[in-house]
Short mmCIF file of C-alpha atoms in Angstrom, two decimals:
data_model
loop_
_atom_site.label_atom_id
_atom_site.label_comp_id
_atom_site.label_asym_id
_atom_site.label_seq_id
_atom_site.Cartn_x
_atom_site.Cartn_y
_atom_site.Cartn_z
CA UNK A 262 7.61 -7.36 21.02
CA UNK A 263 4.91 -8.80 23.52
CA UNK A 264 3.83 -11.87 21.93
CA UNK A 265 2.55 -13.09 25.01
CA UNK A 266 -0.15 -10.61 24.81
CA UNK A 267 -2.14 -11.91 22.35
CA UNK A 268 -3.69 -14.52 24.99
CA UNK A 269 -4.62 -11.99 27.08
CA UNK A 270 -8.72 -12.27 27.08
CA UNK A 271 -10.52 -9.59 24.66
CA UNK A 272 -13.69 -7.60 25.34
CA UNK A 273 -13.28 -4.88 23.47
CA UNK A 274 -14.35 -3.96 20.30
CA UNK A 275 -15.54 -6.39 17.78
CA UNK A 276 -15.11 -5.04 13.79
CA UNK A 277 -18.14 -6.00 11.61
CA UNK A 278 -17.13 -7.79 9.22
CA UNK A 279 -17.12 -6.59 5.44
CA UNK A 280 -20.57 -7.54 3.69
CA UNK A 281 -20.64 -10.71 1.33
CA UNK A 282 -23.20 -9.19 -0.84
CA UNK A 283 -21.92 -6.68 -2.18
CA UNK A 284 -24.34 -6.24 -5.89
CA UNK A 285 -21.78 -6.26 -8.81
CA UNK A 286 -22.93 -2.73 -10.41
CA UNK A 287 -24.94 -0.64 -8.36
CA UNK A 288 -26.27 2.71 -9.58
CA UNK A 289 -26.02 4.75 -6.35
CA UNK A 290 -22.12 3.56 -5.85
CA UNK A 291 -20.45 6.20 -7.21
CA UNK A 292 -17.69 4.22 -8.53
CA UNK A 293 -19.53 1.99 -11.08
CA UNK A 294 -19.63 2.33 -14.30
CA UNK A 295 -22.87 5.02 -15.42
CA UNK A 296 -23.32 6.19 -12.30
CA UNK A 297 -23.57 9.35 -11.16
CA UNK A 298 -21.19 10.67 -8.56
CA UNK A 299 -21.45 13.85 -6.36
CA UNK A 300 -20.86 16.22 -8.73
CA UNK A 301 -23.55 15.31 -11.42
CA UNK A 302 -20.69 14.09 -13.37
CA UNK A 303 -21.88 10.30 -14.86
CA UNK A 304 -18.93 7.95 -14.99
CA UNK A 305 -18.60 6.07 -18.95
CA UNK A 306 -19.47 2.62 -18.94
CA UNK A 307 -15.46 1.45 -18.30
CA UNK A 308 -14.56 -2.08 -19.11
CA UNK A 309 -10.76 -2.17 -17.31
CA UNK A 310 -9.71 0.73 -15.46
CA UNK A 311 -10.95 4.15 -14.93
CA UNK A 312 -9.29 7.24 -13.96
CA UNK A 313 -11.24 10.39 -12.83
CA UNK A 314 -10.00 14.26 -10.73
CA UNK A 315 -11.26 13.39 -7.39
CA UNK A 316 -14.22 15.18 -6.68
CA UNK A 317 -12.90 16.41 -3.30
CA UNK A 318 -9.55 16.72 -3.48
CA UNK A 319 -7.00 17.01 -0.71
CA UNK A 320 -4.51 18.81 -2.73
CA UNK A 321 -5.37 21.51 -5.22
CA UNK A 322 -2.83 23.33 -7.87
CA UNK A 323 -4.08 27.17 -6.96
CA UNK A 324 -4.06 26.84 -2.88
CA UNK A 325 -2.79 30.01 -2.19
CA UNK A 326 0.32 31.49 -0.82
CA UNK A 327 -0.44 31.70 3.19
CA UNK A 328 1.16 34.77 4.90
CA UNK A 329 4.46 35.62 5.95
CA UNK A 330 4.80 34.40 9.48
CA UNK A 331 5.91 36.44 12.41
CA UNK A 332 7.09 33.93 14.82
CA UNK A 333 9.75 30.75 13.66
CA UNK A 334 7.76 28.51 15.71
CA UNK A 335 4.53 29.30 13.07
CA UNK A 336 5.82 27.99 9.71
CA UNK A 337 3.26 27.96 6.69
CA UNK A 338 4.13 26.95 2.76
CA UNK A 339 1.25 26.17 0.11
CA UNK A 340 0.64 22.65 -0.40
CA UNK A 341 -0.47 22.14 -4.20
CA UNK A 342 -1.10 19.58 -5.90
CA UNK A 343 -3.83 17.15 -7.84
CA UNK A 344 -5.73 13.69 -6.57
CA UNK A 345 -6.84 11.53 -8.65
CA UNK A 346 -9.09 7.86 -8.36
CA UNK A 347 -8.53 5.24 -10.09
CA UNK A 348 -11.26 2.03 -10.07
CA UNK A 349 -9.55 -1.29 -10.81
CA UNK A 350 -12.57 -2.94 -12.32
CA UNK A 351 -16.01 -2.34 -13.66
CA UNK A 352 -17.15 -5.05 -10.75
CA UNK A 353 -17.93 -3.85 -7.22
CA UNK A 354 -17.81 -6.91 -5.96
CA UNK A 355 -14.70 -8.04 -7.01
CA UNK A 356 -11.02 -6.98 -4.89
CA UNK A 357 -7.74 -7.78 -6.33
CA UNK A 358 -6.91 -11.41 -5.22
CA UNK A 359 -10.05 -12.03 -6.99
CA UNK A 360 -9.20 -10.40 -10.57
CA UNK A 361 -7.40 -12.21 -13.06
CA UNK A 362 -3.49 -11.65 -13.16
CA UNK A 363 -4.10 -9.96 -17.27
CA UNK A 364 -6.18 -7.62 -14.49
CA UNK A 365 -4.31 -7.07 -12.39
CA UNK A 366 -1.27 -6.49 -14.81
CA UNK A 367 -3.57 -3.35 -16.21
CA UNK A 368 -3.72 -2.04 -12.52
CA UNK A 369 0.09 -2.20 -12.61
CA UNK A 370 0.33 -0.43 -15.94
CA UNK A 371 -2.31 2.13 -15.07
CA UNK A 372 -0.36 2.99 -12.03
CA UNK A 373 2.85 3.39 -14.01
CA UNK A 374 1.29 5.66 -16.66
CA UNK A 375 -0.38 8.28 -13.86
CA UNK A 376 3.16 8.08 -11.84
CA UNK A 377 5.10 8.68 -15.36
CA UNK A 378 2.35 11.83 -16.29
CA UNK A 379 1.69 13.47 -12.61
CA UNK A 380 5.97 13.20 -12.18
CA UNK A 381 6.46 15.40 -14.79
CA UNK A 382 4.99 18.62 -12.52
CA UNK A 383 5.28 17.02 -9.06
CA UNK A 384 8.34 15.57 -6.78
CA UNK A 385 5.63 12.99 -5.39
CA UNK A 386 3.34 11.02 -6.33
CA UNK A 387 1.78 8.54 -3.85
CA UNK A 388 -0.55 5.80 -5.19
CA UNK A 389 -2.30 4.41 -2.30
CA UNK A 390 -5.33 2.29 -1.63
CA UNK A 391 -7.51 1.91 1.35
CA UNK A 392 -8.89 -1.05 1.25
CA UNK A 393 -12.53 -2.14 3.57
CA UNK A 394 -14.42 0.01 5.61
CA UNK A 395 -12.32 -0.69 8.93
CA UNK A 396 -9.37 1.81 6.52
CA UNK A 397 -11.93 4.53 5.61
CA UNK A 398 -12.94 2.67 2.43
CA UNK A 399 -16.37 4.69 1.79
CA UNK A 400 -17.26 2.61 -1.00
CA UNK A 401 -16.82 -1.04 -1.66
CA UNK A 402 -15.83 -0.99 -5.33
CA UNK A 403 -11.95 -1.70 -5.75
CA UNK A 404 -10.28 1.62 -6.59
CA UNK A 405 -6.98 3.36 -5.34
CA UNK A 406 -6.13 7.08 -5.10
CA UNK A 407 -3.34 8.96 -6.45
CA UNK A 408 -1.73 12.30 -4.75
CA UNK A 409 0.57 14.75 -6.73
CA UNK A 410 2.16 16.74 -4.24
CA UNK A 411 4.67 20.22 -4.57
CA UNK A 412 6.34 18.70 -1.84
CA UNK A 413 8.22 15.70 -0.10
CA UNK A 414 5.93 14.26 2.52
CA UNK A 415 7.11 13.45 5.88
CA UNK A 416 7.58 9.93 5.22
CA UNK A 417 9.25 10.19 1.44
CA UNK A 418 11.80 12.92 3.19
CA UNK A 419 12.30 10.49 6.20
CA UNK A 420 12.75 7.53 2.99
CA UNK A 421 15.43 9.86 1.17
CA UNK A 422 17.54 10.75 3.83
CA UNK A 423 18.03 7.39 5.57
CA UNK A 424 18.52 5.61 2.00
CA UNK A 425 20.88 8.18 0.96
CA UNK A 426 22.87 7.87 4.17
CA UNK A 427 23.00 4.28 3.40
CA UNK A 428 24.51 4.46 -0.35
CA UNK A 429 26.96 7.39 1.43
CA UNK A 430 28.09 5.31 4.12
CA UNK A 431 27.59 1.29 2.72
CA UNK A 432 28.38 1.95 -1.24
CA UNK A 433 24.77 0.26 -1.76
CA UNK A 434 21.32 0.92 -1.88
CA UNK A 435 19.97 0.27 1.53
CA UNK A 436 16.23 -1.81 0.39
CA UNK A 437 18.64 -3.89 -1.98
CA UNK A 438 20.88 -4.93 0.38
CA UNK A 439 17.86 -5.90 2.61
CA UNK A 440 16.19 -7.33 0.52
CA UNK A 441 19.11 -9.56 -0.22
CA UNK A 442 19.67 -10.50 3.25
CA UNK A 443 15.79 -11.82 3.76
CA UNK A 444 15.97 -13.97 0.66
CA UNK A 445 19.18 -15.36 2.05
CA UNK A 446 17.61 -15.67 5.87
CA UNK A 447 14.03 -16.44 4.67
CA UNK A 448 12.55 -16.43 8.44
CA UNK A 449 10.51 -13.25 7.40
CA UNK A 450 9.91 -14.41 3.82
CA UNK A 451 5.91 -14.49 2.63
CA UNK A 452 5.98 -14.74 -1.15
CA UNK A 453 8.80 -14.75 -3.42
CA UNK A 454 9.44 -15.53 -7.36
CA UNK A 455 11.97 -14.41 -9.82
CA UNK A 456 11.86 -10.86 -9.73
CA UNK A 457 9.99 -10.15 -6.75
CA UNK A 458 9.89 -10.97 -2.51
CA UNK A 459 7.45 -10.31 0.12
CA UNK A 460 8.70 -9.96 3.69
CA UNK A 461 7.27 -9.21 6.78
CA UNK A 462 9.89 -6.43 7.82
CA UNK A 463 12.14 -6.76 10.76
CA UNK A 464 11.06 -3.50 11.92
CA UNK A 465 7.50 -3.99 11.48
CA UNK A 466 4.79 -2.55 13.56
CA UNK A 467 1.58 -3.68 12.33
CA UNK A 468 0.35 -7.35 13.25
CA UNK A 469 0.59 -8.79 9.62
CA UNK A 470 2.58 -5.76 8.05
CA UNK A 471 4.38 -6.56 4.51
CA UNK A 472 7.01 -5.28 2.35
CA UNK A 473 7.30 -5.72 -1.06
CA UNK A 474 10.52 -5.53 -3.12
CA UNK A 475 12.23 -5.92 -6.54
CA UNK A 476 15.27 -8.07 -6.48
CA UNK A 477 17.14 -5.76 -8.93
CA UNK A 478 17.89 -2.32 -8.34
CA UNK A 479 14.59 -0.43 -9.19
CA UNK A 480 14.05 3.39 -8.64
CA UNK A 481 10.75 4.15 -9.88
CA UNK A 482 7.33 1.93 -11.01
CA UNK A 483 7.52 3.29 -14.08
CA UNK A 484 11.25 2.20 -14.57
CA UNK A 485 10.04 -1.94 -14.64
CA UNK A 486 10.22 -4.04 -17.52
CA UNK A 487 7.46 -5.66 -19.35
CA UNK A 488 8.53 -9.12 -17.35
CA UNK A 489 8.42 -7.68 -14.06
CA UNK A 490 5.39 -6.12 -14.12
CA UNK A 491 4.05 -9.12 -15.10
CA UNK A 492 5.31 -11.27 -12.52
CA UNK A 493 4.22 -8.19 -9.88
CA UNK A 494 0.80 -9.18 -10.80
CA UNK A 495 1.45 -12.47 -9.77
CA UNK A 496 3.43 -11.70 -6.42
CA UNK A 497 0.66 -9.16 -5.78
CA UNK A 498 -2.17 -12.07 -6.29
CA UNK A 499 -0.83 -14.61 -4.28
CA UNK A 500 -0.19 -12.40 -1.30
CA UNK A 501 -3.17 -11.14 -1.29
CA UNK A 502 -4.74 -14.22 -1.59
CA UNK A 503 -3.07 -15.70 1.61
CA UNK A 504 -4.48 -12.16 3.14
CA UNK A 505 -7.68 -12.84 2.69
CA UNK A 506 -7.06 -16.67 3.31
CA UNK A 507 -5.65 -15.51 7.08
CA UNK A 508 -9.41 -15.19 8.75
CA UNK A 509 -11.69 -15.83 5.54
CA UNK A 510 -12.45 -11.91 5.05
CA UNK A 511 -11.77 -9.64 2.40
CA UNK A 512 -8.29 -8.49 4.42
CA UNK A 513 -8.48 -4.80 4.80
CA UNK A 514 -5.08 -2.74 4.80
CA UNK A 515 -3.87 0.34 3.51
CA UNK A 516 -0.95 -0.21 1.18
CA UNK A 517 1.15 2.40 -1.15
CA UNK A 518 3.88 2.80 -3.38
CA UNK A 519 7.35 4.62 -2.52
CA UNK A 520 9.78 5.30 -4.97
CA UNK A 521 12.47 8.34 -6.26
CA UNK A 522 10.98 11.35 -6.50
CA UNK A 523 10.03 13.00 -9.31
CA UNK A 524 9.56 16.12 -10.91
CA UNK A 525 12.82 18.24 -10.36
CA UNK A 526 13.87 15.15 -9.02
CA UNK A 527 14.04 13.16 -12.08
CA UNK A 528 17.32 15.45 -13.17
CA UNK A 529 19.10 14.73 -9.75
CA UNK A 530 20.87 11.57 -8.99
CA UNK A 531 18.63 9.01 -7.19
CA UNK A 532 20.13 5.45 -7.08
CA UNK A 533 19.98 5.34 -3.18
CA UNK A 534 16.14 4.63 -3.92
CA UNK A 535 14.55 1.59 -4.31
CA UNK A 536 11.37 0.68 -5.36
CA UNK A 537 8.72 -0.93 -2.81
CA UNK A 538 5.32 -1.21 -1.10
CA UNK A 539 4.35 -1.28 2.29
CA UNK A 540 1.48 -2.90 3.28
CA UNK A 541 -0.35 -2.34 6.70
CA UNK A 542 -3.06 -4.63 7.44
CA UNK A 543 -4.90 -3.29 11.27
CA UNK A 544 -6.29 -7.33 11.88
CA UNK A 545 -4.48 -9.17 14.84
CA UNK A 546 -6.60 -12.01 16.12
CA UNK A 547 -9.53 -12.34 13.90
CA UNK A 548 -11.68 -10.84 11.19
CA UNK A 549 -13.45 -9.11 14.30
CA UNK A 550 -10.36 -8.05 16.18
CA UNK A 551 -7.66 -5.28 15.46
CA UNK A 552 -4.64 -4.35 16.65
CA UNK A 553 -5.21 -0.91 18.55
CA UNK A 554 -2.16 1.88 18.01
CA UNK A 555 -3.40 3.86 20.91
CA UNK A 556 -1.68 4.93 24.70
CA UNK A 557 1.93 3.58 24.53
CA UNK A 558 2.14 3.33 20.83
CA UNK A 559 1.16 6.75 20.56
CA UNK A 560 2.81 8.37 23.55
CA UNK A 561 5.95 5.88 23.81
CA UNK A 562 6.63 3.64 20.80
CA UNK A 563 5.40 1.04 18.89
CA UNK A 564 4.26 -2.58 20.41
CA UNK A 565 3.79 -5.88 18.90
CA UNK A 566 2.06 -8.75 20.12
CA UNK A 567 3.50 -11.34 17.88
CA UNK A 568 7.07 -11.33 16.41
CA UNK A 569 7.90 -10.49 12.26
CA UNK A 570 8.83 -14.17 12.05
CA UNK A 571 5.64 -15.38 13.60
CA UNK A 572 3.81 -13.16 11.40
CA UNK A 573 5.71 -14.45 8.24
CA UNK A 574 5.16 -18.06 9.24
CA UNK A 575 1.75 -17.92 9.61
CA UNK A 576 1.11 -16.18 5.81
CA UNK A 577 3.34 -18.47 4.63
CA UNK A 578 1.89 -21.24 5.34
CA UNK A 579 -1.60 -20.25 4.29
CA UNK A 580 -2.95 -21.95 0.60
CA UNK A 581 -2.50 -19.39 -2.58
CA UNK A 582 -6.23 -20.90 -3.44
CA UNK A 583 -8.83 -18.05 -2.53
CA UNK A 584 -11.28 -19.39 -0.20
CA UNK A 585 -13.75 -18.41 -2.20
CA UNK A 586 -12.38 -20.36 -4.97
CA UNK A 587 -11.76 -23.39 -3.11
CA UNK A 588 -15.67 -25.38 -3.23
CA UNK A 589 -15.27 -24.73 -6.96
#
């Protein structure tokens, strides 16, 4: 950590910041309800959420076997697959913090329902969403993406085998007992209520980087109650409200869900998992400035210019009242 960095003068780049105008249904945004997308395919006029294939997916269930190698340092396996899209609301101009929480509760519920259907073929399933342009958002109409993979990702692997060493060597699941110790410490706490907390991790990298857990031992999404997903919505809402509240921009980040694997998975003991979501949000100083992961981040190690606790501090403190909300 460098927080002294952040004073440094900036002449860099300057982000442009998301458009305010966005027109609430717009018949060239592919996303909207009755619109056309790539393929010729025309959406149905959705009221709540909407789930389509992806009409270029990453993944693919044919890719085909590659061949044999002939060297060890040339490995090749198939990676197979589906991708899905999933729009949150009919509205392109709305994001989360600004749908309701009965919303935002059908976001939850949709995401539970692909996770429960794509885990019966696949080990993973990685809901993710990319939000604003400055994440490779291509089109501002809130959606997510889901990705059924054959395989582990690099991440999920790195996620089993540190958890699982955990539980082997501690006798608990490792994201429990952490999440225990911030609610006790509360110096990185955001957000918190009765089943959920928001922390800025101690080993975070990004500038305003969260971490979202269930205070009970949860393995999958699909595994919460009826209560919990409620009060998810809420946790959800009211971070993501101080997000945006930070510099008075629809916040971009990239955020996903990690949880036990699936698939053959789902016959294997998992209880070193727990349930969470990271958040990574690229903003540092401004709605115009990010935080660059480039030279020694990228050839050494990470660097931060402000410390977890400052970070935490600072969102804390921030109103739950959208600023859009507030002149009305």
């Amino acid at each position: 950590v460098s927080a002294h960095r952040v004073k440094r003068p900036w002449q860099g780049q300057l982000e442009k910041p998301p458009p305010e105008d966005v027109p609430r249904w717009d018949p060239k945004n592919p996303l909207c309800p009755g619109a056309a997308r790539a393929t010729g395919e025309v959406n149905p006029t959705y009221e709540g959420t909407f789930v389509f294939p992806n009409d270029f997916p990453a993944l693919q269930p044919d890719a085909p076997e590659p061949d044999d190698s002939d060297h060890p340092l040339f490995q090749a396996a198939p990676a197979r697959g589906v991708c899905k899209v999933m729009c949150f609301h009919p509205w392109s101009d709305l994001t989360l913090p600004l749908m309701s929480l009965p919303e935002i509760r059908a976001v939850i519920d949709a995401w539970a329902e692909l996770a429960t259907e794509l885990g019966v073929s696949y080990p993973w399933v990685q809901i993710f969403e990319n939000k604003g342009a400055m994440m490779g958002c291509s089109n501002p109409h809130p959606h997510c993406q889901v990705w059924a993979s054959s395989f582990l990702p690099n991440e999920a692997r790195l996620e089993d085998q540190t958890q699982r060493q955990h539980l082997r060597q501690h006798g608990v699941p490792m994201l429990l007992e952490y999440a225990e110790q911030e609610a006790h410490r509360k110096e990185r706490l955001v957000v918190e209520n009765a089943d959920w907390l928001v922390v800025v991790p101690y080993w975070a990298t990004w500038p305003y980087q969260t971490l979202l857990l269930p205070r009970r031992h949860v393995c999958r999404l699909q595994d919460l109650s009826d209560s919990e997903k409620d009060s998810l919505a809420s946790i959800m809402q009211r971070l993501l409200i101080k997000y945006d509240n930070l510099f008075e921009v629809s916040f971009p980040y990239s955020m996903g869900w990690h949880g036990a694997p699936t698939g053959t998975f789902l016959e294997e003991d998992c209880r070193h998992w727990q349930l969470h979501a990271h958040y990574y949000p690229p903003l540092l100083r401004s709605a115009t400035v990010r935080k660059f992961m480039v030279g020694y981040e990228m050839l050494a190690q990470a660097q931060r210019d402000l410390t977890p606790e400052q970070a935490a501090e600072r969102l804390r403190s921030l109103p739950e009242v959208h600023y859009k909300k507030r002149a009305e």
